[in-house]
Amino acid sequence: MIKKITRFLTTDIWRLTSSELKSHNRLKRWGTNLLKVILLVVRGFSSKQMNLTAGGLTYNLVYAIIPIFALILAIARGFGFAGVVENQLNATFLSGTGVVPLMMEMIDKYLETAQGGTFIGVGLLILIWAVYSFFRKVETVFNDIWDVKKSRSIARQAANYILILFLIPILVIVSNGIEILFHTQIVSVTWLSSLSHWHNTIVRLLQFVIVWGVFLWLYIAVPNTKVKFLSALPPAIVMGTIFQLMQMLAAYIITLLNRMSVVYGAFGSVLISLMFLQWTCLLIMIGAQMSFAIQHNEEFDYEQDINAMSRRYKDFVTLFLMRSIILRFNMGEKPYTANEL
């Protein structure tokens, strides 16, 4: 039985192509494709050593988190919404760690020195480099998952990273604005009054939707290749939901540690925060691998058979493909795509 299961997972399932599955019922098609995606994610997790990469990415994030939030807060202050961003930070699991006041103090020092004109030269370069190197590292990891060898130009990278820094405070402001809407008297005199009873549910759902949107944007925009919307949507919803649930769990654990103050004491909150950051990086990477698997799972059909092909059969396939290309060209029709061939 073990041999049969192993053979099915390594060989037989990859002989069930999408064209062959069309004759089966929808549940079997979905189940087979889902299993293929899971197998490709597991393979990618082990072959690309995602756990180690997530650890390195966490180090980069810890190094860059203060400069990143300094720039985000500076943008928010430009719009007059700095307090909203700070309140949203306090609404996360970090509120119980005591990290937020420390972060805000460090960010204020960053911004004060910048406004005073002393934050120039090396200091400014360090801030910009910390932010750029983190986003560049994320893009490199995504490109590795998608087997993309060439990165974007520096100009396109800078444009994407600036867009991210502007997008985050805008999303926070929109989320907070909708939440405030339910507390105003406008709700009581409009059709929205019927939704006021569902205030907490709608706000919580909105938080999930925003997180899904951020993950979706990451999976589509960060890799230097064309990622289909339907390939990025499922992992964005799955990983975004796990991220939100993990944040709730982290808040509960931090509260429990603060009550018990055992072993690590107050330092336990910092350790939980670091673990949360590493698991977040790992979730993002697994989601990227999942979107790759969804978009490219058909390319792994007959993989073991292809690797075992003889030279004679390869020559036969080469001649057959060449004949097909020439006939299509001779008839003046549209050329085959790589996937069609």
mmCIF file of C-alpha atoms in Angstrom:
data_model
loop_
_atom_site.group_PDB
_atom_site.id
_atom_site.type_symbol
_atom_site.label_atom_id
_atom_site.label_comp_id
_atom_site.label_asym_id
_atom_site.label_seq_id
_atom_site.Cartn_x
_atom_site.Cartn_y
_atom_site.Cartn_z
ATOM 1 C CA MET A 1 0.000 0.000 0.000
ATOM 2 C CA ILE A 2 2.861 2.370 0.860
ATOM 3 C CA LYS A 3 4.534 1.586 -2.469
ATOM 4 C CA LYS A 4 1.283 2.245 -4.341
ATOM 5 C CA ILE A 5 0.759 5.583 -2.569
ATOM 6 C CA THR A 6 4.371 6.620 -3.206
ATOM 7 C CA ARG A 7 4.114 5.661 -6.876
ATOM 8 C CA PHE A 8 0.850 7.591 -7.235
ATOM 9 C CA LEU A 9 2.261 10.748 -5.622
ATOM 10 C CA THR A 10 5.556 10.666 -7.528
ATOM 11 C CA THR A 11 4.505 9.356 -10.942
ATOM 12 C CA ASP A 12 0.881 8.428 -11.614
ATOM 13 C CA ILE A 13 -0.713 11.710 -10.555
ATOM 14 C CA TRP A 14 1.502 13.584 -13.029
ATOM 15 C CA ARG A 15 0.118 11.420 -15.840
ATOM 16 C CA LEU A 16 -3.373 12.803 -15.163
ATOM 17 C CA THR A 17 -3.221 15.870 -17.410
ATOM 18 C CA SER A 18 -5.846 18.615 -17.506
ATOM 19 C CA SER A 19 -7.165 17.370 -20.863
ATOM 20 C CA GLU A 20 -7.608 13.849 -19.470
ATOM 21 C CA LEU A 21 -9.314 15.166 -16.320
ATOM 22 C CA LYS A 22 -11.987 16.954 -18.369
ATOM 23 C CA SER A 23 -13.865 13.663 -18.660
ATOM 24 C CA HIS A 24 -13.992 13.323 -14.856
ATOM 25 C CA ASN A 25 -16.360 15.094 -12.477
ATOM 26 C CA ARG A 26 -15.519 18.539 -11.148
ATOM 27 C CA LEU A 27 -14.710 17.345 -7.616
ATOM 28 C CA LYS A 28 -12.084 14.897 -8.876
ATOM 29 C CA ARG A 29 -10.533 17.582 -11.127
ATOM 30 C CA TRP A 30 -10.305 20.054 -8.256
ATOM 31 C CA GLY A 31 -9.001 17.400 -5.861
ATOM 32 C CA THR A 32 -6.304 16.246 -8.286
ATOM 33 C CA ASN A 33 -5.164 19.789 -9.078
ATOM 34 C CA LEU A 34 -5.145 20.694 -5.373
ATOM 35 C CA LEU A 35 -3.011 17.645 -4.575
ATOM 36 C CA LYS A 36 -0.595 18.588 -7.371
ATOM 37 C CA VAL A 37 -0.284 22.109 -5.952
ATOM 38 C CA ILE A 38 0.364 20.764 -2.438
ATOM 39 C CA LEU A 39 3.045 18.381 -3.745
ATOM 40 C CA LEU A 40 4.762 21.209 -5.658
ATOM 41 C CA VAL A 41 4.650 23.489 -2.593
ATOM 42 C CA VAL A 42 6.171 20.761 -0.394
ATOM 43 C CA ARG A 43 8.847 20.112 -3.029
ATOM 44 C CA GLY A 44 9.618 23.827 -3.334
ATOM 45 C CA PHE A 45 9.739 24.229 0.448
ATOM 46 C CA SER A 46 12.409 21.564 0.780
ATOM 47 C CA SER A 47 14.418 22.227 -2.389
ATOM 48 C CA LYS A 48 14.598 26.008 -1.884
ATOM 49 C CA GLN A 49 15.251 25.712 1.877
ATOM 50 C CA MET A 50 12.474 28.169 2.673
ATOM 51 C CA ASN A 51 12.921 27.844 6.428
ATOM 52 C CA LEU A 52 16.503 29.117 6.244
ATOM 53 C CA THR A 53 15.554 31.814 3.734
ATOM 54 C CA ALA A 54 12.734 32.982 6.031
ATOM 55 C CA GLY A 55 15.270 33.329 8.848
ATOM 56 C CA GLY A 56 17.512 35.504 6.682
ATOM 57 C CA LEU A 57 14.525 37.566 5.547
ATOM 58 C CA THR A 58 13.497 38.071 9.177
ATOM 59 C CA TYR A 59 16.957 39.451 9.968
ATOM 60 C CA ASN A 60 16.639 41.899 7.076
ATOM 61 C CA LEU A 61 13.157 42.886 8.283
ATOM 62 C CA VAL A 62 14.325 43.537 11.864
ATOM 63 C CA TYR A 63 17.150 45.680 10.496
ATOM 64 C CA ALA A 64 14.838 47.641 8.192
ATOM 65 C CA ILE A 65 11.618 47.846 10.232
ATOM 66 C CA ILE A 66 12.402 51.167 11.955
ATOM 67 C CA PRO A 67 13.442 52.953 8.713
ATOM 68 C CA ILE A 68 10.399 51.506 6.910
ATOM 69 C CA PHE A 69 7.978 52.687 9.587
ATOM 70 C CA ALA A 70 9.789 56.038 9.744
ATOM 71 C CA LEU A 71 9.107 56.615 6.053
ATOM 72 C CA ILE A 72 5.513 55.347 6.349
ATOM 73 C CA LEU A 73 4.879 57.631 9.334
ATOM 74 C CA ALA A 74 6.454 60.564 7.499
ATOM 75 C CA ILE A 75 4.075 59.964 4.569
ATOM 76 C CA ALA A 76 1.125 59.637 6.964
ATOM 77 C CA ARG A 77 2.093 62.894 8.686
ATOM 78 C CA GLY A 78 2.177 64.542 5.287
ATOM 79 C CA PHE A 79 -1.493 63.586 4.909
ATOM 80 C CA GLY A 80 -2.222 64.462 8.547
ATOM 81 C CA PHE A 81 -2.998 60.878 9.587
ATOM 82 C CA ALA A 82 0.029 59.921 11.695
ATOM 83 C CA GLY A 83 -2.177 59.222 14.718
ATOM 84 C CA VAL A 84 -4.279 56.751 12.705
ATOM 85 C CA VAL A 85 -1.203 54.709 11.766
ATOM 86 C CA GLU A 86 -0.019 54.650 15.377
ATOM 87 C CA ASN A 87 -3.471 53.562 16.589
ATOM 88 C CA GLN A 88 -3.509 50.716 14.063
ATOM 89 C CA LEU A 89 -0.117 49.559 15.333
ATOM 90 C CA ASN A 90 -1.496 49.542 18.876
ATOM 91 C CA ALA A 91 -4.452 47.499 17.650
ATOM 92 C CA THR A 92 -2.140 44.635 16.636
ATOM 93 C CA PHE A 93 -0.623 41.992 18.900
ATOM 94 C CA LEU A 94 2.365 44.355 19.400
ATOM 95 C CA SER A 95 0.288 46.431 21.834
ATOM 96 C CA GLY A 96 0.965 43.924 24.590
ATOM 97 C CA THR A 97 4.711 43.747 23.991
ATOM 98 C CA GLY A 98 5.671 47.322 24.847
ATOM 99 C CA VAL A 99 7.474 47.431 21.506
ATOM 100 C CA VAL A 100 5.189 50.064 19.914
ATOM 101 C CA PRO A 101 6.148 52.975 22.257
ATOM 102 C CA LEU A 102 9.818 52.097 21.806
ATOM 103 C CA MET A 103 9.409 51.964 18.029
ATOM 104 C CA MET A 104 7.540 55.290 17.956
ATOM 105 C CA GLU A 105 10.254 56.917 20.071
ATOM 106 C CA MET A 106 12.962 55.706 17.700
ATOM 107 C CA ILE A 107 10.914 56.762 14.653
ATOM 108 C CA ASP A 108 10.374 60.250 16.118
ATOM 109 C CA LYS A 109 14.125 60.597 16.626
ATOM 110 C CA TYR A 110 14.677 59.579 13.006
ATOM 111 C CA LEU A 111 12.219 62.184 11.766
ATOM 112 C CA GLU A 112 13.352 64.937 14.158
ATOM 113 C CA THR A 113 16.963 64.644 13.050
ATOM 114 C CA ALA A 114 15.851 64.616 9.434
ATOM 115 C CA GLN A 115 13.776 67.786 9.896
ATOM 116 C CA GLY A 116 16.612 69.444 11.814
ATOM 117 C CA GLY A 117 18.907 69.116 8.856
ATOM 118 C CA THR A 118 21.463 66.942 10.678
ATOM 119 C CA PHE A 119 20.242 63.693 9.192
ATOM 120 C CA ILE A 120 22.301 63.855 6.018
ATOM 121 C CA GLY A 121 25.123 61.991 4.344
ATOM 122 C CA VAL A 122 25.832 58.609 5.873
ATOM 123 C CA GLY A 123 22.706 58.549 8.068
ATOM 124 C CA LEU A 124 20.372 59.212 5.139
ATOM 125 C CA LEU A 125 22.151 56.609 3.010
ATOM 126 C CA ILE A 126 21.813 54.022 5.779
ATOM 127 C CA LEU A 127 18.063 54.656 6.064
ATOM 128 C CA ILE A 128 17.469 54.446 2.311
ATOM 129 C CA TRP A 129 19.735 51.417 1.942
ATOM 130 C CA ALA A 130 18.015 49.560 4.807
ATOM 131 C CA VAL A 131 14.612 49.995 3.136
ATOM 132 C CA TYR A 132 15.905 49.250 -0.374
ATOM 133 C CA SER A 133 17.897 46.163 0.639
ATOM 134 C CA PHE A 134 14.905 44.606 2.403
ATOM 135 C CA PHE A 135 12.543 45.065 -0.541
ATOM 136 C CA ARG A 136 15.280 43.920 -2.918
ATOM 137 C CA LYS A 137 15.770 40.791 -0.805
ATOM 138 C CA VAL A 138 12.021 40.055 -0.949
ATOM 139 C CA GLU A 139 12.024 40.449 -4.733
ATOM 140 C CA THR A 140 15.069 38.187 -5.053
ATOM 141 C CA VAL A 141 13.342 35.486 -2.973
ATOM 142 C CA PHE A 142 10.185 35.730 -5.100
ATOM 143 C CA ASN A 143 12.193 35.582 -8.331
ATOM 144 C CA ASP A 144 13.978 32.477 -7.050
ATOM 145 C CA ILE A 145 10.619 30.821 -6.322
ATOM 146 C CA TRP A 146 9.419 31.662 -9.847
ATOM 147 C CA ASP A 147 12.784 30.623 -11.386
ATOM 148 C CA VAL A 148 13.260 34.149 -12.750
ATOM 149 C CA LYS A 149 16.918 34.871 -13.410
ATOM 150 C CA LYS A 150 16.736 38.594 -14.167
ATOM 151 C CA SER A 151 15.603 41.283 -11.731
ATOM 152 C CA ARG A 152 13.864 44.540 -12.602
ATOM 153 C CA SER A 153 15.826 47.667 -13.383
ATOM 154 C CA ILE A 154 16.728 49.902 -10.430
ATOM 155 C CA ALA A 155 14.251 52.553 -11.640
ATOM 156 C CA ARG A 156 11.335 50.057 -11.679
ATOM 157 C CA GLN A 157 12.366 48.662 -8.307
ATOM 158 C CA ALA A 158 12.421 52.166 -6.790
ATOM 159 C CA ALA A 159 8.975 52.929 -8.277
ATOM 160 C CA ASN A 160 7.511 49.710 -6.821
ATOM 161 C CA TYR A 161 9.022 50.273 -3.384
ATOM 162 C CA ILE A 162 7.808 53.882 -3.219
ATOM 163 C CA LEU A 163 4.331 52.676 -4.226
ATOM 164 C CA ILE A 164 4.371 50.179 -1.346
ATOM 165 C CA LEU A 165 5.320 52.905 1.149
ATOM 166 C CA PHE A 166 2.433 55.084 -0.075
ATOM 167 C CA LEU A 167 -0.035 52.187 -0.289
ATOM 168 C CA ILE A 168 0.306 51.032 3.335
ATOM 169 C CA PRO A 169 -0.785 54.301 5.054
ATOM 170 C CA ILE A 170 -3.578 54.753 2.506
ATOM 171 C CA LEU A 171 -4.978 51.283 3.285
ATOM 172 C CA VAL A 172 -4.728 51.987 7.020
ATOM 173 C CA ILE A 173 -6.555 55.304 6.579
ATOM 174 C CA VAL A 174 -9.315 53.702 4.458
ATOM 175 C CA SER A 175 -9.794 50.924 7.017
ATOM 176 C CA ASN A 176 -9.944 53.402 9.886
ATOM 177 C CA GLY A 177 -12.288 55.708 7.951
ATOM 178 C CA ILE A 178 -14.833 52.936 7.378
ATOM 179 C CA GLU A 179 -14.645 51.977 11.037
ATOM 180 C CA ILE A 180 -15.274 55.604 12.081
ATOM 181 C CA LEU A 181 -18.248 55.712 9.700
ATOM 182 C CA PHE A 182 -20.134 53.267 11.905
ATOM 183 C CA HIS A 183 -19.684 55.553 14.936
ATOM 184 C CA THR A 184 -21.012 58.717 13.310
ATOM 185 C CA GLN A 185 -24.540 60.052 13.253
ATOM 186 C CA ILE A 186 -24.531 59.774 9.463
ATOM 187 C CA VAL A 187 -25.143 56.041 9.821
ATOM 188 C CA SER A 188 -28.377 56.598 11.741
ATOM 189 C CA VAL A 189 -29.993 58.595 8.959
ATOM 190 C CA THR A 190 -28.946 56.578 5.941
ATOM 191 C CA TRP A 191 -29.426 53.084 4.557
ATOM 192 C CA LEU A 192 -26.234 52.154 6.410
ATOM 193 C CA SER A 193 -28.185 52.148 9.667
ATOM 194 C CA SER A 194 -29.226 48.556 8.970
ATOM 195 C CA LEU A 195 -25.540 47.565 9.026
ATOM 196 C CA SER A 196 -24.750 49.167 12.383
ATOM 197 C CA HIS A 197 -25.672 45.959 14.242
ATOM 198 C CA TRP A 198 -23.004 44.140 12.258
ATOM 199 C CA HIS A 199 -20.334 46.743 13.018
ATOM 200 C CA ASN A 200 -17.736 44.467 14.639
ATOM 201 C CA THR A 201 -18.206 41.725 12.059
ATOM 202 C CA ILE A 202 -17.889 44.121 9.115
ATOM 203 C CA VAL A 203 -14.807 45.825 10.565
ATOM 204 C CA ARG A 204 -13.142 42.458 11.221
ATOM 205 C CA LEU A 205 -14.045 41.245 7.725
ATOM 206 C CA LEU A 206 -12.656 44.475 6.298
ATOM 207 C CA GLN A 207 -9.359 43.833 8.079
ATOM 208 C CA PHE A 208 -9.206 40.400 6.464
ATOM 209 C CA VAL A 209 -10.017 41.854 3.025
ATOM 210 C CA ILE A 210 -7.253 44.458 3.329
ATOM 211 C CA VAL A 211 -4.720 41.794 4.335
ATOM 212 C CA TRP A 212 -5.877 39.635 1.396
ATOM 213 C CA GLY A 213 -5.379 42.635 -0.889
ATOM 214 C CA VAL A 214 -1.842 43.241 0.389
ATOM 215 C CA PHE A 215 -0.892 39.575 -0.073
ATOM 216 C CA LEU A 216 -2.511 39.552 -3.525
ATOM 217 C CA TRP A 217 -0.556 42.628 -4.543
ATOM 218 C CA LEU A 218 2.671 41.045 -3.276
ATOM 219 C CA TYR A 219 2.161 37.851 -5.256
ATOM 220 C CA ILE A 220 1.296 39.686 -8.487
ATOM 221 C CA ALA A 221 3.600 42.708 -8.411
ATOM 222 C CA VAL A 222 6.803 41.539 -6.722
ATOM 223 C CA PRO A 223 8.007 38.685 -9.007
ATOM 224 C CA ASN A 224 9.604 39.931 -12.223
ATOM 225 C CA THR A 225 7.231 37.852 -14.334
ATOM 226 C CA LYS A 226 3.560 37.830 -15.309
ATOM 227 C CA VAL A 227 1.483 36.305 -12.518
ATOM 228 C CA LYS A 228 -2.161 35.594 -13.322
ATOM 229 C CA PHE A 229 -4.816 36.989 -10.990
ATOM 230 C CA LEU A 230 -6.454 33.583 -10.463
ATOM 231 C CA SER A 231 -3.059 32.074 -9.622
ATOM 232 C CA ALA A 232 -2.389 34.656 -6.904
ATOM 233 C CA LEU A 233 -5.903 34.948 -5.415
ATOM 234 C CA PRO A 234 -6.198 31.546 -3.600
ATOM 235 C CA PRO A 235 -2.814 31.799 -1.819
ATOM 236 C CA ALA A 236 -3.534 35.441 -0.941
ATOM 237 C CA ILE A 237 -6.796 34.459 0.780
ATOM 238 C CA VAL A 238 -5.339 31.362 2.481
ATOM 239 C CA MET A 239 -2.103 32.978 3.698
ATOM 240 C CA GLY A 240 -3.802 36.260 4.590
ATOM 241 C CA THR A 241 -6.332 34.397 6.740
ATOM 242 C CA ILE A 242 -3.601 32.379 8.465
ATOM 243 C CA PHE A 243 -1.666 35.619 9.048
ATOM 244 C CA GLN A 244 -4.669 37.218 10.793
ATOM 245 C CA LEU A 245 -5.330 34.106 12.904
ATOM 246 C CA MET A 246 -1.645 33.879 13.781
ATOM 247 C CA GLN A 247 -1.729 37.499 14.922
ATOM 248 C CA MET A 248 -4.628 36.708 17.263
ATOM 249 C CA LEU A 249 -2.705 33.716 18.629
ATOM 250 C CA ALA A 250 0.410 35.828 19.156
ATOM 251 C CA ALA A 251 -1.623 38.428 21.076
ATOM 252 C CA TYR A 252 -3.034 35.675 23.331
ATOM 253 C CA ILE A 253 0.418 34.167 23.985
ATOM 254 C CA ILE A 254 1.924 37.577 24.782
ATOM 255 C CA THR A 255 -0.911 38.309 27.227
ATOM 256 C CA LEU A 256 -0.334 34.929 28.861
ATOM 257 C CA LEU A 257 3.420 35.551 29.134
ATOM 258 C CA ASN A 258 2.868 38.971 30.668
ATOM 259 C CA ARG A 259 0.637 37.386 33.307
ATOM 260 C CA MET A 260 2.963 34.524 34.125
ATOM 261 C CA SER A 261 6.362 36.242 33.651
ATOM 262 C CA VAL A 262 7.994 32.835 33.716
ATOM 263 C CA VAL A 263 11.365 31.816 32.211
ATOM 264 C CA TYR A 264 11.894 34.744 29.825
ATOM 265 C CA GLY A 265 9.940 37.373 31.748
ATOM 266 C CA ALA A 266 9.312 40.583 29.820
ATOM 267 C CA PHE A 267 11.832 39.451 27.193
ATOM 268 C CA GLY A 268 9.373 36.730 26.137
ATOM 269 C CA SER A 269 7.290 39.322 24.287
ATOM 270 C CA VAL A 270 10.271 40.215 22.119
ATOM 271 C CA LEU A 271 10.889 36.556 21.308
ATOM 272 C CA ILE A 272 7.232 36.057 20.354
ATOM 273 C CA SER A 273 7.431 39.136 18.124
ATOM 274 C CA LEU A 274 10.519 37.770 16.360
ATOM 275 C CA MET A 275 8.857 34.376 15.920
ATOM 276 C CA PHE A 276 5.781 36.109 14.474
ATOM 277 C CA LEU A 277 7.938 38.012 11.985
ATOM 278 C CA GLN A 278 9.698 34.819 10.897
ATOM 279 C CA TRP A 279 6.429 32.933 10.484
ATOM 280 C CA THR A 280 5.050 35.882 8.504
ATOM 281 C CA CYS A 281 8.020 35.727 6.135
ATOM 282 C CA LEU A 282 7.542 31.972 5.842
ATOM 283 C CA LEU A 283 3.823 32.359 5.082
ATOM 284 C CA ILE A 284 4.538 34.919 2.362
ATOM 285 C CA MET A 285 7.083 32.606 0.741
ATOM 286 C CA ILE A 286 4.783 29.552 0.908
ATOM 287 C CA GLY A 287 2.029 31.630 -0.691
ATOM 288 C CA ALA A 288 4.381 32.670 -3.493
ATOM 289 C CA GLN A 289 5.312 29.013 -4.054
ATOM 290 C CA MET A 290 1.606 28.141 -4.099
ATOM 291 C CA SER A 291 0.842 30.776 -6.758
ATOM 292 C CA PHE A 292 3.735 29.426 -8.837
ATOM 293 C CA ALA A 293 2.399 25.873 -8.457
ATOM 294 C CA ILE A 294 -1.135 26.899 -9.476
ATOM 295 C CA GLN A 295 0.098 28.685 -12.588
ATOM 296 C CA HIS A 296 2.645 26.073 -13.673
ATOM 297 C CA ASN A 297 1.375 22.724 -12.386
ATOM 298 C CA GLU A 298 0.658 21.530 -15.957
ATOM 299 C CA GLU A 299 4.351 21.921 -16.833
ATOM 300 C CA PHE A 300 5.186 19.109 -14.411
ATOM 301 C CA ASP A 301 2.969 16.555 -16.187
ATOM 302 C CA TYR A 302 4.878 13.404 -17.177
ATOM 303 C CA GLU A 303 7.925 14.821 -15.383
ATOM 304 C CA GLN A 304 9.491 11.470 -14.473
ATOM 305 C CA ASP A 305 8.678 10.056 -17.929
ATOM 306 C CA ILE A 306 10.362 13.058 -19.557
ATOM 307 C CA ASN A 307 13.481 12.598 -17.446
ATOM 308 C CA ALA A 308 13.603 8.939 -18.513
ATOM 309 C CA MET A 309 13.174 9.640 -22.244
ATOM 310 C CA SER A 310 15.683 8.007 -24.582
ATOM 311 C CA ARG A 311 17.696 10.023 -27.082
ATOM 312 C CA ARG A 312 15.801 8.380 -29.945
ATOM 313 C CA TYR A 313 12.424 9.438 -28.542
ATOM 314 C CA LYS A 314 13.675 12.993 -27.919
ATOM 315 C CA ASP A 315 14.736 13.201 -31.575
ATOM 316 C CA PHE A 316 11.302 11.941 -32.637
ATOM 317 C CA VAL A 317 9.535 14.595 -30.487
ATOM 318 C CA THR A 318 11.868 17.291 -31.842
ATOM 319 C CA LEU A 319 11.040 16.369 -35.464
ATOM 320 C CA PHE A 320 7.325 16.161 -34.706
ATOM 321 C CA LEU A 321 7.306 19.628 -33.139
ATOM 322 C CA MET A 322 9.344 21.075 -36.016
ATOM 323 C CA ARG A 323 6.884 19.595 -38.507
ATOM 324 C CA SER A 324 3.947 21.123 -36.587
ATOM 325 C CA ILE A 325 5.619 24.561 -36.510
ATOM 326 C CA ILE A 326 6.391 24.458 -40.254
ATOM 327 C CA LEU A 327 2.847 23.373 -41.184
ATOM 328 C CA ARG A 328 1.347 26.176 -39.073
ATOM 329 C CA PHE A 329 3.741 28.688 -40.691
ATOM 330 C CA ASN A 330 3.053 27.333 -44.175
ATOM 331 C CA MET A 331 -0.697 27.861 -43.718
ATOM 332 C CA GLY A 332 -0.106 31.438 -42.530
ATOM 333 C CA GLU A 333 -1.769 30.833 -39.180
ATOM 334 C CA LYS A 334 -0.882 32.187 -35.756
ATOM 335 C CA PRO A 335 2.246 30.496 -34.304
ATOM 336 C CA TYR A 336 1.926 28.015 -31.455
ATOM 337 C CA THR A 337 2.749 29.286 -27.981
ATOM 338 C CA ALA A 338 5.281 27.425 -25.857
ATOM 339 C CA ASN A 339 2.508 25.891 -23.729
ATOM 340 C CA GLU A 340 0.588 24.776 -26.832
ATOM 341 C CA LEU A 341 3.678 23.044 -28.192
#
